[in-house]
Coordinates of N, CA and C in Angstrom, one line a residue:
M1 N -44.8 -56.6 -29.9 CA -44.3 -56.2 -29.9 C -42.9 -55.3 -29.2
A2 N -41.9 -55.4 -29.7 CA -40.5 -54.9 -29.2 C -40.4 -53.5 -28.7
R3 N -39.9 -53.4 -27.0 CA -40.3 -51.7 -26.9 C -38.9 -51.4 -27.7
A4 N -38.5 -50.3 -27.7 CA -37.4 -49.8 -28.1 C -36.6 -49.6 -27.1
P5 N -35.0 -49.4 -27.5 CA -34.4 -48.7 -26.1 C -34.2 -47.1 -25.7
H6 N -33.5 -46.9 -25.1 CA -34.0 -45.7 -24.9 C -33.6 -44.4 -25.4
F7 N -32.2 -44.9 -25.6 CA -32.0 -43.1 -26.4 C -32.3 -43.4 -27.5
V8 N -32.9 -44.4 -28.6 CA -33.8 -44.1 -29.4 C -34.4 -42.7 -29.8
H9 N -35.3 -42.9 -28.3 CA -35.8 -41.8 -28.7 C -35.5 -40.3 -28.0
R10 N -34.0 -40.3 -27.9 CA -33.2 -38.6 -27.6 C -32.6 -38.9 -28.7
L11 N -32.6 -40.1 -30.1 CA -32.0 -38.5 -31.2 C -32.3 -38.2 -31.9
P12 N -32.5 -37.0 -32.9 CA -32.5 -35.9 -33.6 C -33.7 -36.8 -34.2
T13 N -34.7 -35.9 -34.7 CA -35.9 -36.2 -36.0 C -34.8 -36.7 -37.4
G14 N -35.4 -37.5 -37.9 CA -34.8 -37.9 -38.7 C -33.4 -38.5 -39.2
S15 N -33.0 -38.3 -37.9 CA -31.3 -39.6 -38.0 C -31.6 -40.8 -38.1
P16 N -31.0 -42.0 -38.8 CA -31.0 -43.1 -39.8 C -30.8 -43.9 -38.5
V17 N -31.6 -44.9 -38.2 CA -31.3 -46.3 -37.1 C -31.7 -47.4 -38.0
V18 N -30.6 -48.1 -37.7 CA -29.9 -49.4 -38.1 C -30.5 -50.1 -37.2
I19 N -31.2 -51.6 -37.5 CA -31.7 -52.5 -36.8 C -31.9 -53.6 -37.7
S20 N -31.0 -54.8 -36.5 CA -30.2 -55.6 -37.3 C -30.9 -56.5 -36.4
N21 N -30.8 -57.6 -36.9 CA -31.6 -59.0 -35.8 C -29.7 -59.7 -35.6
P22 N -29.9 -59.9 -33.6 CA -29.0 -60.8 -33.2 C -28.5 -62.2 -33.4
V23 N -29.4 -62.9 -33.8 CA -29.3 -63.7 -34.3 C -28.9 -64.6 -35.4
A24 N -29.3 -63.7 -36.8 CA -28.6 -63.5 -38.0 C -27.2 -62.9 -38.1
T25 N -26.8 -62.3 -36.7 CA -25.4 -61.5 -37.4 C -24.5 -62.6 -36.6
A26 N -25.0 -63.5 -35.0 CA -24.1 -63.7 -35.3 C -24.3 -65.1 -35.4
T27 N -24.7 -65.7 -36.4 CA -25.0 -66.9 -37.5 C -23.4 -66.1 -38.6
T28 N -23.3 -64.9 -38.6 CA -23.1 -64.5 -39.8 C -21.3 -64.1 -39.8
R29 N -21.2 -63.7 -38.4 CA -20.1 -63.8 -38.1 C -19.0 -65.3 -37.4
R30 N -19.9 -66.6 -37.0 CA -19.4 -67.5 -37.0 C -18.9 -68.0 -38.4
A31 N -20.1 -67.6 -39.8 CA -19.5 -68.2 -41.2 C -18.5 -67.1 -41.2
W32 N -18.3 -66.4 -40.8 CA -17.5 -65.8 -41.5 C -15.8 -66.4 -40.8
R33 N -16.1 -66.1 -39.1 CA -14.2 -66.6 -38.7 C -14.3 -67.9 -38.8
K34 N -15.3 -69.1 -39.2 CA -14.9 -70.2 -40.1 C -14.4 -70.4 -41.9
S35 N -14.9 -69.1 -42.1 CA -13.7 -69.3 -43.7 C -12.5 -68.9 -43.2
R36 N -12.6 -67.8 -42.7 CA -10.8 -67.3 -42.4 C -10.1 -68.8 -41.6
S37 N -11.0 -69.1 -41.0 CA -9.5 -70.2 -40.4 C -9.2 -71.3 -41.3
A38 N -10.5 -71.3 -42.5 CA -9.6 -72.8 -43.3 C -9.0 -71.5 -43.9
Q39 N -9.0 -71.1 -44.5 CA -8.3 -70.0 -45.4 C -6.6 -70.5 -44.5
A40 N -6.6 -69.4 -43.1 CA -5.7 -69.5 -42.2 C -4.7 -71.4 -42.4
E41 N -5.5 -72.3 -42.1 CA -5.0 -73.6 -42.0 C -4.7 -73.7 -43.6
A42 N -5.0 -73.6 -44.6 CA -4.5 -73.7 -45.9 C -3.8 -73.2 -46.2
V43 N -3.3 -71.7 -46.0 CA -1.8 -71.3 -45.8 C -0.7 -72.2 -45.1
L44 N -0.9 -72.6 -43.7 CA -0.6 -72.9 -42.6 C 0.7 -74.0 -42.8
E45 N -0.2 -74.5 -44.1 CA 0.1 -76.3 -44.8 C 0.4 -76.0 -46.2
T46 N 0.8 -74.8 -46.4 CA 1.3 -74.7 -47.5 C 2.9 -74.3 -47.4
T47 N 2.4 -73.6 -46.3 CA 3.8 -73.1 -45.7 C 4.7 -74.1 -45.6
V48 N 4.2 -75.1 -44.3 CA 4.9 -76.0 -43.8 C 5.1 -77.0 -45.0
I49 N 4.6 -77.7 -45.6 CA 5.1 -78.5 -47.1 C 6.4 -77.8 -47.7
G50 N 6.5 -76.7 -47.6 CA 6.6 -75.6 -48.4 C 8.2 -75.7 -47.9
L51 N 8.5 -75.2 -45.9 CA 9.9 -76.2 -45.5 C 10.6 -77.5 -45.7
V52 N 9.2 -77.9 -45.2 CA 10.0 -79.6 -45.6 C 10.6 -80.1 -47.0
Q53 N 9.3 -79.4 -48.7 CA 10.7 -79.8 -49.6 C 11.6 -78.4 -49.2
R54 N 11.9 -78.0 -48.7 CA 13.2 -77.3 -48.6 C 14.1 -77.8 -47.8
N55 N 14.0 -78.4 -46.7 CA 15.0 -78.5 -46.1 C 15.6 -80.4 -46.3
S56 N 14.1 -80.9 -47.1 CA 14.1 -82.1 -47.5 C 15.5 -81.7 -48.8
N57 N 15.1 -80.7 -49.6 CA 16.7 -80.4 -50.9 C 18.4 -80.1 -50.1
K58 N 17.7 -79.4 -48.8 CA 18.9 -78.8 -48.2 C 20.0 -80.9 -47.8
R59 N 18.6 -81.7 -47.3 CA 19.6 -82.1 -47.1 C 20.0 -83.7 -47.4
F60 N 19.2 -84.1 -48.2 CA 19.4 -85.1 -49.6 C 20.0 -84.5 -51.4
N61 N 20.4 -83.3 -51.1 CA 21.1 -82.7 -52.5 C 21.7 -81.5 -51.9
P62 N 23.4 -82.2 -51.5 CA 24.1 -80.7 -51.3 C 24.5 -80.8 -52.1
G63 N 24.5 -79.1 -52.3 CA 25.3 -78.6 -53.6 C 26.8 -79.0 -53.8
S64 N 27.2 -78.4 -54.8 CA 28.8 -79.1 -55.2 C 29.6 -78.1 -54.5
D65 N 29.0 -77.2 -53.3 CA 29.9 -76.7 -53.1 C 30.4 -76.9 -51.3
T66 N 29.7 -77.9 -51.3 CA 29.6 -78.9 -49.7 C 30.8 -79.3 -49.4
M67 N 31.5 -78.7 -48.2 CA 33.1 -79.2 -47.8 C 33.1 -80.0 -47.6
K68 N 33.8 -81.0 -47.9 CA 34.2 -82.6 -46.5 C 35.9 -82.6 -47.0
I69 N 36.3 -83.5 -46.1 CA 36.8 -83.6 -45.1 C 37.7 -84.8 -44.7
I70 N 38.7 -86.1 -44.9 CA 39.1 -86.9 -44.6 C 40.5 -86.7 -43.5
A71 N 40.7 -87.2 -42.7 CA 41.7 -86.6 -42.0 C 42.2 -87.9 -41.4
K72 N 43.0 -87.6 -40.3 CA 43.5 -88.6 -39.5 C 43.3 -87.8 -38.1
R73 N 42.8 -88.7 -37.0 CA 42.6 -87.4 -35.3 C 44.1 -86.9 -35.7
E74 N 44.8 -87.7 -35.4 CA 46.1 -86.1 -35.0 C 46.3 -85.0 -35.5
S75 N 45.9 -85.0 -37.0 CA 45.3 -83.8 -38.0 C 45.1 -82.4 -37.7
I76 N 44.0 -83.2 -37.0 CA 42.5 -82.4 -36.4 C 42.7 -81.9 -35.1
L77 N 43.4 -82.9 -34.0 CA 43.5 -82.7 -33.1 C 44.6 -81.3 -32.3
G78 N 46.0 -82.4 -33.3 CA 47.2 -81.0 -33.2 C 47.1 -79.3 -33.7
P79 N 46.0 -78.9 -34.4 CA 46.3 -77.4 -34.4 C 45.0 -77.1 -34.4
L80 N 43.8 -78.3 -33.6 CA 42.9 -77.3 -32.3 C 43.3 -77.1 -31.1
Q81 N 44.5 -78.0 -30.6 CA 45.4 -77.3 -29.2 C 45.8 -76.8 -29.3
A82 N 46.4 -76.1 -30.6 CA 47.2 -75.4 -31.0 C 46.9 -73.3 -30.3
V83 N 45.6 -73.5 -31.2 CA 44.9 -72.5 -30.9 C 42.8 -72.3 -30.6
I84 N 42.7 -73.0 -29.6 CA 41.5 -73.3 -28.7 C 41.6 -72.5 -27.2
G85 N 42.9 -72.2 -26.9 CA 43.5 -71.3 -25.4 C 42.6 -69.9 -25.8
V86 N 42.6 -69.3 -26.9 CA 41.4 -67.7 -27.0 C 40.2 -68.4 -27.5
V87 N 39.4 -69.3 -27.4 CA 37.9 -69.7 -27.5 C 37.7 -70.2 -26.0
E88 N 36.8 -69.1 -25.8 CA 36.8 -69.0 -24.5 C 34.7 -69.6 -24.1
R89 N 34.7 -70.3 -23.4 CA 33.4 -71.0 -23.2 C 32.4 -70.0 -22.8
R90 N 31.5 -68.5 -22.7 CA 31.0 -67.8 -22.1 C 32.0 -66.6 -23.4
Q91 N 31.0 -66.6 -24.3 CA 31.1 -65.2 -25.3 C 29.7 -64.7 -25.7
T92 N 30.1 -62.9 -25.5 CA 28.9 -62.3 -26.0 C 28.3 -62.4 -27.5
M93 N 28.7 -62.8 -28.1 CA 29.4 -63.0 -30.0 C 29.6 -64.5 -30.4
P94 N 28.0 -65.2 -30.4 CA 28.0 -66.5 -30.5 C 29.1 -66.8 -31.4
I95 N 29.4 -65.9 -32.5 CA 30.5 -66.2 -33.3 C 31.9 -66.7 -32.7
L96 N 32.1 -65.9 -31.8 CA 33.5 -66.4 -31.2 C 34.0 -67.4 -30.6
A97 N 32.8 -68.2 -30.4 CA 32.8 -69.5 -29.7 C 32.9 -70.7 -30.6
N98 N 33.2 -70.5 -32.2 CA 33.3 -71.0 -33.1 C 34.5 -70.6 -33.6
I99 N 35.1 -72.2 -34.6 CA 36.6 -72.2 -35.0 C 36.0 -71.3 -36.7
L100 N 36.9 -71.2 -37.2 CA 36.9 -71.1 -38.2 C 37.6 -72.3 -39.1
L101 N 37.0 -73.2 -40.7 CA 37.9 -74.6 -41.4 C 37.7 -73.7 -42.0
S102 N 39.0 -73.7 -42.5 CA 39.3 -73.6 -44.4 C 40.2 -75.0 -45.2
A103 N 39.5 -75.1 -45.6 CA 39.5 -76.3 -46.7 C 40.2 -75.9 -47.6
K104 N 41.5 -76.0 -48.5 CA 41.4 -76.1 -50.3 C 42.9 -76.7 -50.4
S105 N 43.2 -77.3 -51.2 CA 44.8 -77.0 -51.8 C 45.2 -78.7 -50.3
G106 N 44.6 -79.6 -50.4 CA 45.4 -80.6 -50.1 C 45.6 -80.4 -47.4
R107 N 45.0 -78.8 -47.6 CA 45.2 -78.4 -46.0 C 44.0 -78.0 -45.8
V108 N 44.0 -78.0 -44.1 CA 42.8 -77.3 -43.1 C 43.0 -76.5 -42.8
A109 N 43.2 -75.3 -42.8 CA 43.3 -74.3 -41.4 C 41.9 -73.5 -40.6
I110 N 42.8 -73.4 -39.1 CA 41.8 -73.6 -38.0 C 42.3 -72.5 -37.8
T111 N 41.5 -71.5 -37.5 CA 41.3 -70.0 -37.2 C 40.4 -70.2 -35.6
A112 N 41.0 -69.0 -34.8 CA 40.5 -69.1 -33.5 C 40.5 -67.3 -33.7
T113 N 40.1 -66.9 -32.6 CA 39.9 -65.4 -31.8 C 39.3 -65.2 -31.4
D114 N 39.6 -64.1 -30.4 CA 38.5 -63.5 -29.4 C 39.2 -62.2 -29.4
L115 N 39.2 -61.2 -30.3 CA 39.1 -60.4 -30.9 C 40.2 -59.5 -30.9
E116 N 40.7 -59.9 -30.1 CA 42.0 -59.2 -29.7 C 43.3 -60.5 -30.0
V117 N 43.1 -61.4 -29.9 CA 44.6 -61.7 -30.3 C 43.8 -63.6 -31.5
E118 N 44.9 -63.5 -32.4 CA 44.5 -64.2 -34.0 C 45.5 -65.7 -33.9
L119 N 45.0 -66.6 -33.8 CA 45.3 -67.9 -33.6 C 44.9 -68.5 -34.8
V120 N 46.2 -69.0 -35.5 CA 45.9 -69.5 -37.0 C 46.9 -70.9 -37.1
A121 N 46.6 -72.0 -37.3 CA 46.9 -73.7 -37.2 C 46.8 -74.4 -38.7
S122 N 47.1 -74.8 -39.0 CA 47.0 -75.5 -40.3 C 47.9 -76.9 -40.1
S123 N 47.6 -77.9 -40.5 CA 47.4 -79.7 -40.8 C 47.2 -80.0 -42.9
E124 N 47.9 -80.6 -43.4 CA 47.4 -81.7 -45.0 C 46.6 -82.6 -43.9
V125 N 45.5 -82.4 -45.2 CA 44.7 -83.3 -44.9 C 43.9 -83.9 -46.6
D126 N 43.1 -85.2 -46.5 CA 42.6 -85.5 -48.0 C 41.7 -84.8 -47.9
V127 N 41.4 -83.4 -48.8 CA 40.1 -82.0 -48.8 C 39.4 -82.9 -50.2
Q128 N 38.8 -83.5 -50.0 CA 38.0 -84.1 -51.3 C 36.8 -83.0 -51.9
R129 N 36.3 -81.5 -51.2 CA 35.9 -80.4 -51.7 C 36.2 -79.5 -50.8
N130 N 36.4 -78.0 -51.4 CA 37.2 -76.8 -51.2 C 36.1 -76.2 -49.7
G131 N 36.5 -75.8 -49.2 CA 35.2 -74.8 -48.7 C 35.7 -74.1 -46.9
D132 N 34.3 -73.3 -46.4 CA 34.7 -72.7 -45.7 C 33.4 -72.6 -44.3
V133 N 33.9 -72.9 -43.5 CA 32.5 -72.9 -42.1 C 33.0 -72.7 -40.7
T134 N 32.4 -72.5 -40.3 CA 32.5 -72.3 -38.6 C 31.6 -73.5 -37.9
V135 N 32.2 -74.0 -36.8 CA 31.6 -74.6 -35.9 C 32.3 -74.9 -34.7
P136 N 31.8 -75.4 -33.7 CA 32.0 -75.0 -32.0 C 33.3 -75.6 -31.9
G137 N 34.1 -74.2 -31.2 CA 35.8 -75.2 -30.9 C 35.6 -76.1 -30.1
R138 N 35.3 -76.2 -29.1 CA 35.4 -77.1 -28.1 C 34.8 -78.3 -27.8
K139 N 33.5 -78.5 -28.2 CA 32.8 -79.1 -29.3 C 33.4 -80.6 -29.8
L140 N 34.5 -79.4 -30.6 CA 34.7 -80.5 -31.5 C 35.9 -81.1 -30.8
L141 N 36.8 -80.0 -30.3 CA 38.3 -80.7 -29.4 C 37.4 -81.9 -28.9
D142 N 36.7 -82.0 -28.6 CA 36.3 -83.0 -27.0 C 36.2 -83.9 -27.8
I143 N 35.7 -83.8 -28.8 CA 35.0 -85.3 -29.9 C 36.2 -86.0 -30.5
C144 N 37.1 -85.0 -31.0 CA 39.0 -85.6 -31.2 C 39.4 -86.0 -30.2
R145 N 38.9 -85.7 -28.8 CA 40.3 -86.4 -28.0 C 39.5 -87.2 -27.5
A146 N 38.4 -87.9 -27.5 CA 37.5 -89.0 -27.3 C 37.6 -90.6 -27.9
L147 N 37.9 -89.9 -29.2 CA 38.1 -90.8 -30.3 C 39.6 -91.4 -30.5
P148 N 39.9 -92.6 -30.5 CA 41.3 -93.7 -30.0 C 42.3 -92.5 -31.2
E149 N 43.2 -93.4 -30.5 CA 44.3 -92.6 -31.4 C 45.2 -93.3 -32.7
G150 N 44.6 -92.7 -34.5 CA 44.9 -93.5 -35.8 C 43.5 -93.3 -36.0
A151 N 42.4 -92.8 -35.3 CA 41.2 -92.7 -36.3 C 40.8 -92.0 -36.6
E152 N 40.2 -92.4 -38.1 CA 39.7 -91.3 -39.4 C 38.9 -90.5 -38.9
I153 N 38.8 -89.4 -39.1 CA 38.1 -88.8 -38.9 C 37.4 -87.9 -40.6
N154 N 35.8 -88.4 -40.5 CA 35.4 -87.3 -41.8 C 34.7 -86.1 -41.7
L155 N 34.9 -85.5 -41.5 CA 34.0 -84.5 -42.0 C 33.5 -83.4 -43.3
T156 N 31.4 -83.5 -43.4 CA 31.0 -83.2 -44.1 C 29.8 -81.8 -43.7
L157 N 30.4 -80.8 -44.1 CA 29.6 -80.2 -44.3 C 27.9 -80.1 -44.8
E158 N 26.5 -80.4 -44.2 CA 25.5 -81.5 -44.9 C 24.3 -80.1 -44.3
G159 N 24.0 -79.5 -45.5 CA 23.1 -78.1 -45.1 C 23.6 -77.0 -44.2
E160 N 23.0 -77.3 -42.9 CA 23.8 -76.4 -42.0 C 24.3 -76.2 -40.7
R161 N 24.8 -78.1 -40.8 CA 25.2 -78.6 -39.7 C 26.5 -79.2 -40.5
M162 N 27.9 -79.8 -39.6 CA 29.0 -80.4 -40.2 C 28.5 -81.8 -39.3
I163 N 28.5 -83.0 -39.7 CA 28.3 -83.9 -40.1 C 29.9 -84.9 -39.5
V164 N 30.1 -85.4 -38.3 CA 31.6 -85.7 -37.8 C 31.5 -86.7 -38.1
R165 N 31.8 -88.0 -38.7 CA 31.7 -89.7 -38.9 C 33.7 -90.2 -38.2
A166 N 33.2 -91.1 -37.5 CA 34.7 -91.7 -37.1 C 34.0 -93.1 -36.3
R167 N 35.1 -94.0 -37.7 CA 34.7 -95.6 -37.2 C 32.8 -95.7 -37.4
K168 N 32.9 -96.2 -35.6 CA 31.0 -96.5 -36.0 C 30.5 -94.9 -35.1
S169 N 31.4 -94.4 -34.7 CA 30.3 -92.6 -34.4 C 30.2 -91.8 -35.2
R170 N 28.8 -91.4 -34.5 CA 28.3 -90.4 -35.5 C 27.7 -88.7 -35.2
F171 N 28.3 -87.5 -35.1 CA 28.2 -86.4 -34.7 C 27.9 -85.1 -35.3
A172 N 27.0 -84.1 -34.5 CA 26.3 -83.0 -35.8 C 26.2 -82.5 -35.1
L173 N 27.7 -81.4 -35.8 CA 27.7 -80.2 -35.0 C 26.9 -79.0 -35.9
T174 N 26.6 -78.1 -35.1 CA 26.4 -76.5 -35.6 C 26.7 -76.0 -36.0
T175 N 26.5 -75.0 -37.4 CA 27.5 -74.5 -37.7 C 27.5 -73.1 -38.1
L176 N 27.5 -71.7 -38.5 CA 27.3 -70.8 -38.5 C 28.4 -70.3 -39.9
P177 N 28.2 -69.3 -40.2 CA 28.4 -68.9 -41.9 C 29.7 -68.7 -42.1
A178 N 30.9 -69.0 -42.4 CA 32.7 -68.0 -42.6 C 32.3 -66.6 -42.5
A179 N 31.2 -65.8 -43.3 CA 31.1 -64.7 -43.9 C 31.8 -63.8 -42.3
E180 N 30.9 -64.1 -41.1 CA 30.8 -63.6 -40.1 C 31.8 -63.7 -38.7
F181 N 33.0 -64.8 -39.8 CA 34.0 -64.9 -38.7 C 34.7 -63.6 -38.6
P182 N 34.8 -63.3 -37.6 CA 35.9 -61.8 -37.6 C 37.6 -62.4 -38.1
T183 N 38.2 -61.8 -38.5 CA 39.6 -62.2 -38.9 C 40.4 -60.9 -39.2
V184 N 41.6 -60.6 -38.3 CA 42.4 -60.1 -38.8 C 43.0 -59.0 -39.5
E185 N 42.7 -58.0 -40.1 CA 43.1 -57.5 -41.9 C 44.9 -57.9 -42.0
E186 N 45.3 -58.2 -42.8 CA 46.1 -58.5 -43.0 C 47.3 -57.5 -42.9
I187 N 48.3 -57.9 -41.9 CA 49.3 -56.8 -41.1 C 50.8 -56.8 -42.8
N188 N 50.9 -55.7 -43.0 CA 52.0 -55.6 -43.7 C 53.5 -55.5 -42.5
A189 N 54.3 -56.0 -42.3 CA 54.7 -56.2 -41.4 C 56.3 -55.2 -41.9
Q190 N 56.5 -54.3 -40.9 CA 58.2 -53.0 -41.1 C 58.9 -53.7 -40.6
Q191 N 59.2 -55.2 -40.1 CA 60.0 -55.7 -39.4 C 59.6 -56.5 -39.1
V192 N 60.7 -57.7 -39.4 CA 60.7 -59.5 -39.2 C 61.7 -60.0 -38.1
L193 N 61.4 -60.7 -37.0 CA 62.4 -61.1 -35.7 C 62.3 -62.3 -36.6
K194 N 63.5 -63.2 -36.2 CA 63.1 -64.8 -35.6 C 64.6 -65.0 -34.7
I195 N 64.0 -65.6 -34.0 CA 64.3 -66.1 -32.7 C 63.7 -67.7 -31.9
P196 N 65.3 -68.3 -31.5 CA 64.5 -69.5 -31.1 C 63.0 -69.2 -29.8
Q197 N 62.8 -71.1 -29.8 CA 61.3 -70.7 -29.3 C 61.0 -70.9 -27.8
K198 N 62.7 -71.1 -27.5 CA 62.9 -71.3 -25.9 C 63.3 -69.7 -25.4
D199 N 64.2 -69.6 -26.0 CA 64.7 -68.2 -25.7 C 63.2 -67.0 -25.4
F200 N 62.6 -67.3 -26.5 CA 61.5 -66.2 -26.7 C 60.4 -66.5 -25.3
K201 N 60.1 -67.9 -24.9 CA 59.7 -68.4 -23.9 C 60.0 -68.2 -23.1
R202 N 61.7 -68.0 -23.2 CA 61.9 -67.3 -21.3 C 61.9 -65.8 -21.1
L203 N 61.3 -65.2 -21.6 CA 61.8 -63.8 -21.8 C 60.5 -63.2 -21.3
L204 N 59.8 -64.2 -21.7 CA 57.5 -63.9 -21.4 C 57.4 -64.9 -20.0
E205 N 58.0 -65.6 -19.6 CA 58.0 -65.8 -18.1 C 59.3 -65.4 -17.2
K206 N 59.8 -64.6 -17.6 CA 60.5 -63.7 -16.6 C 60.1 -62.2 -16.3
T207 N 58.8 -61.9 -17.5 CA 58.4 -60.5 -17.3 C 56.7 -60.7 -17.3
H208 N 55.9 -61.7 -17.5 CA 54.5 -61.5 -17.5 C 53.4 -61.2 -16.7
F209 N 54.8 -61.8 -15.4 CA 53.9 -61.8 -14.2 C 53.3 -60.0 -13.7
S210 N 54.6 -59.2 -14.2 CA 54.2 -57.5 -14.0 C 52.9 -57.5 -14.9
M211 N 52.3 -57.5 -15.9 CA 51.6 -57.2 -16.6 C 50.3 -57.0 -16.1
A212 N 49.2 -56.0 -16.2 CA 48.4 -55.6 -15.5 C 46.9 -56.2 -16.2
Q213 N 46.1 -56.0 -15.2 CA 44.9 -57.1 -15.7 C 43.8 -56.5 -15.8
Q214 N 42.9 -56.0 -17.1 CA 42.1 -55.6 -17.4 C 41.4 -54.1 -16.6
D215 N 43.0 -53.2 -16.5 CA 43.3 -52.0 -16.4 C 42.9 -50.9 -17.5
V216 N 42.3 -50.1 -17.1 CA 41.8 -48.8 -17.5 C 43.1 -48.2 -18.6
R217 N 44.1 -48.5 -17.9 CA 44.8 -47.7 -18.8 C 45.1 -48.9 -19.7
Y218 N 45.1 -49.0 -20.6 CA 45.4 -49.9 -22.0 C 46.8 -50.6 -22.2
Y219 N 47.2 -49.6 -22.5 CA 48.6 -49.9 -22.6 C 49.5 -51.2 -21.7
L220 N 48.9 -51.0 -20.6 CA 49.6 -51.3 -18.8 C 49.2 -53.2 -18.8
N221 N 48.5 -53.3 -20.0 CA 47.3 -54.8 -20.3 C 48.8 -55.5 -21.1
G222 N 49.9 -55.2 -21.5 CA 50.7 -55.6 -22.8 C 52.2 -55.8 -22.2
M223 N 52.9 -56.1 -23.2 CA 54.4 -56.1 -22.7 C 55.0 -55.1 -24.1
L224 N 56.2 -54.7 -23.2 CA 56.6 -53.4 -24.2 C 58.3 -55.1 -24.9
L225 N 58.7 -54.8 -26.5 CA 59.2 -55.1 -26.5 C 60.6 -54.9 -28.0
E226 N 61.5 -53.9 -27.4 CA 62.4 -53.6 -27.5 C 63.9 -54.9 -28.4
T227 N 63.6 -53.7 -29.6 CA 64.5 -54.6 -30.4 C 66.0 -53.2 -30.4
S228 N 67.6 -53.8 -30.0 CA 69.2 -53.4 -30.1 C 69.8 -53.7 -31.0
S229 N 70.4 -53.7 -32.0 CA 71.4 -54.3 -32.4 C 71.0 -56.0 -32.4
K230 N 72.0 -57.0 -31.9 CA 71.2 -58.0 -31.8 C 70.4 -59.1 -29.9
V231 N 70.4 -58.1 -29.6 CA 68.7 -58.2 -28.3 C 67.5 -57.8 -28.8
L232 N 66.9 -58.9 -27.8 CA 65.8 -58.1 -27.5 C 64.8 -57.9 -26.5
R233 N 64.4 -57.0 -26.0 CA 64.2 -56.3 -24.4 C 62.9 -56.4 -23.8
S234 N 62.3 -57.2 -23.5 CA 61.2 -57.3 -23.1 C 60.6 -56.8 -21.6
V235 N 59.9 -56.1 -21.6 CA 59.6 -54.9 -20.2 C 57.7 -54.7 -19.7
S236 N 57.4 -55.4 -18.7 CA 55.9 -55.3 -18.5 C 55.7 -54.6 -17.2
T237 N 54.6 -53.6 -16.8 CA 54.7 -53.0 -15.4 C 53.1 -53.2 -15.1
D238 N 52.4 -53.2 -14.0 CA 51.5 -52.1 -13.5 C 51.2 -51.4 -13.0
G239 N 51.9 -50.7 -12.9 CA 52.0 -49.4 -12.3 C 52.4 -49.1 -10.9
H240 N 52.6 -50.6 -10.6 CA 53.0 -50.5 -9.2 C 54.4 -51.4 -8.8
R241 N 54.8 -52.2 -10.1 CA 56.5 -53.0 -10.3 C 56.6 -53.3 -12.0
L242 N 58.0 -53.8 -11.7 CA 58.5 -53.0 -13.5 C 59.0 -54.7 -13.8
A243 N 59.1 -55.6 -14.0 CA 60.3 -56.6 -15.2 C 60.4 -56.4 -16.1
L244 N 62.0 -56.7 -16.5 CA 62.4 -56.2 -17.7 C 63.5 -57.5 -17.8
C245 N 63.8 -58.5 -19.3 CA 64.7 -59.0 -19.0 C 64.9 -58.8 -20.8
D246 N 66.5 -59.4 -20.9 CA 66.8 -59.4 -22.5 C 67.6 -61.5 -22.9

């Protein structure tokens, strides 16, 4: 006869006591765990099959809005070099390391920004399908530089990747949605100035060295441009020195 545990004797008279068979309980738990494990495996298998089918459809059945561009190397390299200066290698926001490609009406526009400056350059290309997408700017630039002159580049958006084909080479670049790319709002110009490039470059070269760098007085980090009659004046200062040029 099994001896009752000592705490049973301390229970009040009439208290219900449940006595179970440890072997039977362990067997029941093992069966329950096995059943739950089988259910979890079935759910996991169904999920994996669904993901595979979804990715398969994306890869082999691209939608009608898939972007496709065919262009000469120079048609992509030129605009890239014009805007790549504002694309920094280390960004707090991943989207700022990308450039925005907008293809429509036989032209592709390439946009880059660092949230302070936005640069846009475009060129004529053969647009097979219109579309907008963002891709890593410096990686695309390195690819274009490595290709020989006059090479034909085929840019195709397949699912979430941009496939770059040129001769016997093939590259796959990750993309981010164009809707996430920050763009500067359209500016309603109050005054328009036209000046030869060499003259404007001279103004910048004569005064830019006096601009402050990351000063808490934000207005000192830029340059003042003044106009009067037919004279354009640039002024810059960091609080210690001042430069002026007409």
